[in-house]
Short mmCIF file of C-alpha atoms in Angstrom, two decimals:
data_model
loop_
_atom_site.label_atom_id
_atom_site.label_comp_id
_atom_site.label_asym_id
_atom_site.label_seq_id
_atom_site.Cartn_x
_atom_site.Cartn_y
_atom_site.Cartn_z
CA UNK A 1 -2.02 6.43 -24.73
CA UNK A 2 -5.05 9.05 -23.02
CA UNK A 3 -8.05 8.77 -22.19
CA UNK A 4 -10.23 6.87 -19.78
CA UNK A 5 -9.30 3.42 -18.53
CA UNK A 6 -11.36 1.67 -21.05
CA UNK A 7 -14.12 -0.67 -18.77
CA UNK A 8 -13.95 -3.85 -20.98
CA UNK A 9 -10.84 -4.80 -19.57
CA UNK A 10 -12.56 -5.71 -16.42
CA UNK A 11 -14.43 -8.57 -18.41
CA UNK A 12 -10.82 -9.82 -19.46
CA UNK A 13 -10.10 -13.05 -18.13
CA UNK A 14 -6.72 -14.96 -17.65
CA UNK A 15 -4.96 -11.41 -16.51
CA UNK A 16 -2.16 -11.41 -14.15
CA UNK A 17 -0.39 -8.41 -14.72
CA UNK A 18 -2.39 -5.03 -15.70
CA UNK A 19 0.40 -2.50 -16.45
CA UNK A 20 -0.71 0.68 -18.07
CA UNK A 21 2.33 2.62 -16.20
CA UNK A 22 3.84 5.98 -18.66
CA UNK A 23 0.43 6.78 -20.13
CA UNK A 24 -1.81 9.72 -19.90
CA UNK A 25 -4.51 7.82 -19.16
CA UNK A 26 -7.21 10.39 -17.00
CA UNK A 27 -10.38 10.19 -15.28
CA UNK A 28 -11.42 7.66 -12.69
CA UNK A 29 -9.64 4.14 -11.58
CA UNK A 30 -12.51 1.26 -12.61
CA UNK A 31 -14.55 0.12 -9.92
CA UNK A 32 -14.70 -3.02 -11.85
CA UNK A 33 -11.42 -4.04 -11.29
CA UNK A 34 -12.51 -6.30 -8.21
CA UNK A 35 -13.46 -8.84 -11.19
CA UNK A 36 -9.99 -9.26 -12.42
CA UNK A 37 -9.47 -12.46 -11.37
CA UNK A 38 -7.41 -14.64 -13.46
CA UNK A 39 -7.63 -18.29 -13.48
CA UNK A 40 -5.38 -21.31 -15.31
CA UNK A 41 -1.87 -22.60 -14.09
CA UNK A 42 -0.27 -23.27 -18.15
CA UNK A 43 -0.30 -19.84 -19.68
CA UNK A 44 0.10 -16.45 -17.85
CA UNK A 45 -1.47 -12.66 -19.72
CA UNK A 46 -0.41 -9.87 -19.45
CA UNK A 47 -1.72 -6.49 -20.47
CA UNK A 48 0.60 -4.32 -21.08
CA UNK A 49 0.61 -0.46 -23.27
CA UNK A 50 3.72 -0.22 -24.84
CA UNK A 51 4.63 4.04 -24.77
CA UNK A 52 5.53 5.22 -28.37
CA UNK A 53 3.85 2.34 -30.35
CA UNK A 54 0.15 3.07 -29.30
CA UNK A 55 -0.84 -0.43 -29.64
CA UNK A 56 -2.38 -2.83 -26.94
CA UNK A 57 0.16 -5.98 -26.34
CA UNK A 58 -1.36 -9.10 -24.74
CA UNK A 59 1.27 -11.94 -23.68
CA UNK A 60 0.71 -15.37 -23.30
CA UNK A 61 3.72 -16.65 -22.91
CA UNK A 62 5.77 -16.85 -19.60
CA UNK A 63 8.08 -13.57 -19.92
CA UNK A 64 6.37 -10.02 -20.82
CA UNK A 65 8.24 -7.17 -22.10
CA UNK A 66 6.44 -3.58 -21.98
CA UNK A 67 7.44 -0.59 -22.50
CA UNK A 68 9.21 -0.01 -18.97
CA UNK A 69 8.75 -3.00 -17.75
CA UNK A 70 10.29 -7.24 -17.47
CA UNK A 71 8.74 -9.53 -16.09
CA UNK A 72 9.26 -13.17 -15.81
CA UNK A 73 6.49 -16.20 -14.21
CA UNK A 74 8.56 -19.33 -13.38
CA UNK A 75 6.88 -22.07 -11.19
CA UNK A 76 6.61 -25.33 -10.16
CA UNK A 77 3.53 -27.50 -8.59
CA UNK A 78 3.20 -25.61 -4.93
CA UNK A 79 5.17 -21.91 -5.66
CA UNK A 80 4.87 -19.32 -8.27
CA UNK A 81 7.58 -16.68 -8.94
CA UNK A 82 7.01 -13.59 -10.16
CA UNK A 83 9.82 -10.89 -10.97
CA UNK A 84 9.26 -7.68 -11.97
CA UNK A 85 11.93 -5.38 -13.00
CA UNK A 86 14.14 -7.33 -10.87
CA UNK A 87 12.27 -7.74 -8.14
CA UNK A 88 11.07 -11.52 -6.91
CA UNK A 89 8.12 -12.43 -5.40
CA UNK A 90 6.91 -15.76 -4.41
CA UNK A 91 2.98 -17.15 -4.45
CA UNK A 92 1.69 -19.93 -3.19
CA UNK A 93 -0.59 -21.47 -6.08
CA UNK A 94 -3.46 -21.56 -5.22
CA UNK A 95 -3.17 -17.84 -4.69
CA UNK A 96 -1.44 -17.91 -8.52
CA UNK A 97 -4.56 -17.81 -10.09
CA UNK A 98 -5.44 -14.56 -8.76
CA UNK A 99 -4.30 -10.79 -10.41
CA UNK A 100 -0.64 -10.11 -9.28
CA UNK A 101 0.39 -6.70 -9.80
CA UNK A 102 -1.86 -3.58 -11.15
CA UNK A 103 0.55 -0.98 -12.11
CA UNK A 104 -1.00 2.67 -12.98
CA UNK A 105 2.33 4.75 -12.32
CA UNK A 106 2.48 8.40 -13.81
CA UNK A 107 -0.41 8.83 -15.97
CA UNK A 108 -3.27 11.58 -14.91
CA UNK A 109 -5.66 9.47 -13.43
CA UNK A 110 -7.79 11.59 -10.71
CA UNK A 111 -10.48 10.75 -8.02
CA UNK A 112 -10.96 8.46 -5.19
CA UNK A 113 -9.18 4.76 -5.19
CA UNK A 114 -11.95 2.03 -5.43
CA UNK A 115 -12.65 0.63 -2.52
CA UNK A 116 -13.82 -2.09 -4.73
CA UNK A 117 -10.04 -2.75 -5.13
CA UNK A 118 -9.42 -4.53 -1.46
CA UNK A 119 -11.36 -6.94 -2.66
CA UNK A 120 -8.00 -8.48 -4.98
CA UNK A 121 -7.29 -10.53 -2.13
CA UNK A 122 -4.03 -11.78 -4.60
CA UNK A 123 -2.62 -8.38 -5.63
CA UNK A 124 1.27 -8.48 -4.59
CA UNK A 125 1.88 -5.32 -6.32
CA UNK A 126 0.16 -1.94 -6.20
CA UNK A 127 1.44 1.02 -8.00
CA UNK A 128 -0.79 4.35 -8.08
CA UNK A 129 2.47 6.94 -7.78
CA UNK A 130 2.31 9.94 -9.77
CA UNK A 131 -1.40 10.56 -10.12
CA UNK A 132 -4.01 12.94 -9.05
CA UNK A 133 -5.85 10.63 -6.38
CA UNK A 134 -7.84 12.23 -4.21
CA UNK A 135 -9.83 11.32 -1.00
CA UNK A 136 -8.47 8.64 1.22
CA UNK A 137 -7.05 5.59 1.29
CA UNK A 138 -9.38 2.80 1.37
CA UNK A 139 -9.90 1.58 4.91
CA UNK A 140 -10.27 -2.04 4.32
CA UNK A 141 -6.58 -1.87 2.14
CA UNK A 142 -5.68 -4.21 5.09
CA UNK A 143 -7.93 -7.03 3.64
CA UNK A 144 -4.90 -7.47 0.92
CA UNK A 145 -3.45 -10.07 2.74
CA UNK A 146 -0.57 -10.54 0.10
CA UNK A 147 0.65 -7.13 -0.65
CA UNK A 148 4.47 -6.61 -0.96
CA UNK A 149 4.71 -3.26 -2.69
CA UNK A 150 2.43 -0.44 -1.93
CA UNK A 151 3.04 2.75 -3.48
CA UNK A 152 1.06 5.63 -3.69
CA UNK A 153 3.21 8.55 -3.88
CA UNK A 154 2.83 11.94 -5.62
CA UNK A 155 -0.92 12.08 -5.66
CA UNK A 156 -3.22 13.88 -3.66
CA UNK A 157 -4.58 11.44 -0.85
CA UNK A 158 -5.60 13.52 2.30
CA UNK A 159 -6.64 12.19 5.66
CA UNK A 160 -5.41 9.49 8.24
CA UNK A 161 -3.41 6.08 7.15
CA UNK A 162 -5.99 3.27 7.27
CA UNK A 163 -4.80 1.29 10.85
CA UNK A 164 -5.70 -1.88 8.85
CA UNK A 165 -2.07 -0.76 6.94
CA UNK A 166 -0.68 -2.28 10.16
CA UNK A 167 -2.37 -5.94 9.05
CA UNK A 168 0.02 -6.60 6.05
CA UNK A 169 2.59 -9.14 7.24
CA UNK A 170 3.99 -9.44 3.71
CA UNK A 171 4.61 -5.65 2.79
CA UNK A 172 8.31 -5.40 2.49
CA UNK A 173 7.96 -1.65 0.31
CA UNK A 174 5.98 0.81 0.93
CA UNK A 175 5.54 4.57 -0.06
CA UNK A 176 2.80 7.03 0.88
CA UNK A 177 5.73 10.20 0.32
CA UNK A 178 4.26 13.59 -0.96
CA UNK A 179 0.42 13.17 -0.76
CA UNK A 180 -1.82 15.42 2.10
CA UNK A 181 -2.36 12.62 4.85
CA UNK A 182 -2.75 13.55 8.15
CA UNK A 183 -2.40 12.31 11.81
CA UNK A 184 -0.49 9.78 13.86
CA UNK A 185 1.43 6.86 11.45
CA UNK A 186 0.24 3.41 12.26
CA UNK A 187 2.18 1.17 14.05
CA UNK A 188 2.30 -2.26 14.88
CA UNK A 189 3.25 -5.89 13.01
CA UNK A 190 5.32 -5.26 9.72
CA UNK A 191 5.28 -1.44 9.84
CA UNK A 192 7.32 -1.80 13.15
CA UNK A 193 9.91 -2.72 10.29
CA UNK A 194 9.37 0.11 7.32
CA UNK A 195 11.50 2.54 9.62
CA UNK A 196 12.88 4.61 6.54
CA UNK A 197 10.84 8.32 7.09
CA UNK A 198 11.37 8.90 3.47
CA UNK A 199 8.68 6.64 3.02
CA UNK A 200 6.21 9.36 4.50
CA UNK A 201 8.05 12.55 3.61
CA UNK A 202 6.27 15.41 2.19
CA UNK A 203 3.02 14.81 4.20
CA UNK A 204 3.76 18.08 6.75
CA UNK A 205 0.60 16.96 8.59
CA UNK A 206 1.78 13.52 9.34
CA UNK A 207 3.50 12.02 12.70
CA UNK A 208 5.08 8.82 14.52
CA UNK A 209 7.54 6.34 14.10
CA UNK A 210 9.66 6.71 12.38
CA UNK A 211 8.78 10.78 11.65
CA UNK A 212 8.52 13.41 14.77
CA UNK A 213 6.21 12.43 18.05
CA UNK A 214 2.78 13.47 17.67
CA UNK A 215 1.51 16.78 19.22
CA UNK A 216 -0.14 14.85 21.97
CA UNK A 217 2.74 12.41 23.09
CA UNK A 218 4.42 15.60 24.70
CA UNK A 219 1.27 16.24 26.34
CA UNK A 220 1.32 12.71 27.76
CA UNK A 221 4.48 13.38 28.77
CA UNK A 222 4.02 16.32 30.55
CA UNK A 223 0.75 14.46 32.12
CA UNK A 224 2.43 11.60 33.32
CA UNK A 225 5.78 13.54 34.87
CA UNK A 226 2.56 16.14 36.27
CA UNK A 227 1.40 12.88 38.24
CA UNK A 228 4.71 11.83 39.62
CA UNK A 229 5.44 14.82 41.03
CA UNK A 230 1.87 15.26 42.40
CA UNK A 231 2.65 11.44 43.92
CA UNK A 232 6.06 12.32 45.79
CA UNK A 233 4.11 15.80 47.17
CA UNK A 234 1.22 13.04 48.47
CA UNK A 235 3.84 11.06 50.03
CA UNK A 236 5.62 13.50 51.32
CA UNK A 237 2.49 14.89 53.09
CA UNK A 238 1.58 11.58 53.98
CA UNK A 239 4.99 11.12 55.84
CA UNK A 240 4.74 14.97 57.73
CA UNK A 241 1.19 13.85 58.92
CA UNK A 242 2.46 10.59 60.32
CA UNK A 243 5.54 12.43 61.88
CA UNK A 244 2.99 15.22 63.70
CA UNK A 245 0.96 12.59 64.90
CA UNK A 246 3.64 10.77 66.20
CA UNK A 247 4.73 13.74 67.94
CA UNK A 248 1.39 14.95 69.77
#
């Protein structure tokens, strides 16, 4: 399917999963999307496009097939599970009634992502790989207390990785690879764990653990040894004074 990202399907209610992933869908991501925020506990939706049959699918039942995706809701009366493609998350629910997973992957969708969108304080899931995204990444991406899968590879995003990244205790996968972002990598909390430097590969500009030392660690380097050699000349003076007057 092509085209824009049709607006009415921010009115939609009862949505848990919006997949629209092996489209050609262009133009901007909805700024609307912030109120996607499903509600009930008996009957999950999903909204799927199925590639090749150019027809919307909407499932109400508790396992969704789309075109390449699974996905499965069991729960019980305090946890929520949610597998996609073979991968299981848990939710507490009373954060069940909120949108799981948006999933935009390779279609031609181009501008800046919504800032709007940090507002989906339920989203587990966020795939915007293989776009044309521009601009940076929102700064207040950190106020998604529940993310487990970032990924925004293969687009365009250019400037520094939001520190608030650093905030996400749950993010267990994460990729930012071959985008334009710049500066020193985040660290701190769960990141401390993501140690795998493919996830940053193919931004040249980018540095830190767990890529290269940044431009100005050397420096600090070279500052700090600069001091302790200036402190062993002081002392050293220090001790031929005391010696001279000693002497006299």
């Amino acid at each position: 399917m092509s085209g824009n990202i049709p607006h009415h399907f921010c009115s939609l209610p009862f949505i848990q999963i919006l997949d629209l992933s092996h489209n050609r869908f262009s133009g901007t991501i909805p700024k609307c999307l912030n109120n996607l925020v499903g509600y009930g506990y008996g009957a999950w939706t999903f909204l799927t496009s199925q590639v090749g049959y150019g027809a919307w699918t909407f499932w109400t039942s508790r396992v969704g097939y789309g075109g390449y995706g699974i996905w499965m809701v069991t729960g019980g009366h305090m946890v929520t599970t949610v597998t996609v493609n073979g991968r299981a998350s848990e939710y507490f629910n009373n954060n069940a009634r909120l949108l799981f997973i948006i999933d935009f992957l390779s279609n031609d969708l181009e501008g800046e992502i919504p800032e709007e969108i940090c507002s989906l304080v339920g989203l587990g899931t966020l795939d915007l790989s293989m776009n044309q995204l521009s601009g940076n990444i929102p700064s207040k991406i950190g106020n998604l207390h529940l993310l487990e899968t970032l990924d925004l590879s293969q687009n365009q995003l250019s400037g520094q990785i939001p520190q608030s990244l650093a905030s996400l205790t749950f993010l267990s996968h994460l990729n930012l690879s071959s985008n334009k972002l710049t500066g020193r990598i985040p660290s701190g909390n769960q990141l401390q764990t993501l140690d795998d430097s493919s996830i940053y590969e193919g931004n040249p500009s980018l540095c830190g653990f767990p890529l290269s030392k940044c431009p100005e660690d050397g420096d600090n380097m070279l500052t700090c040894m600069g001091l302790m050699k200036l402190n062993l000349m002081m002392k050293s003076l220090v001790y031929i004074l005391a010696r001279c007057l000693a002497l006299s």
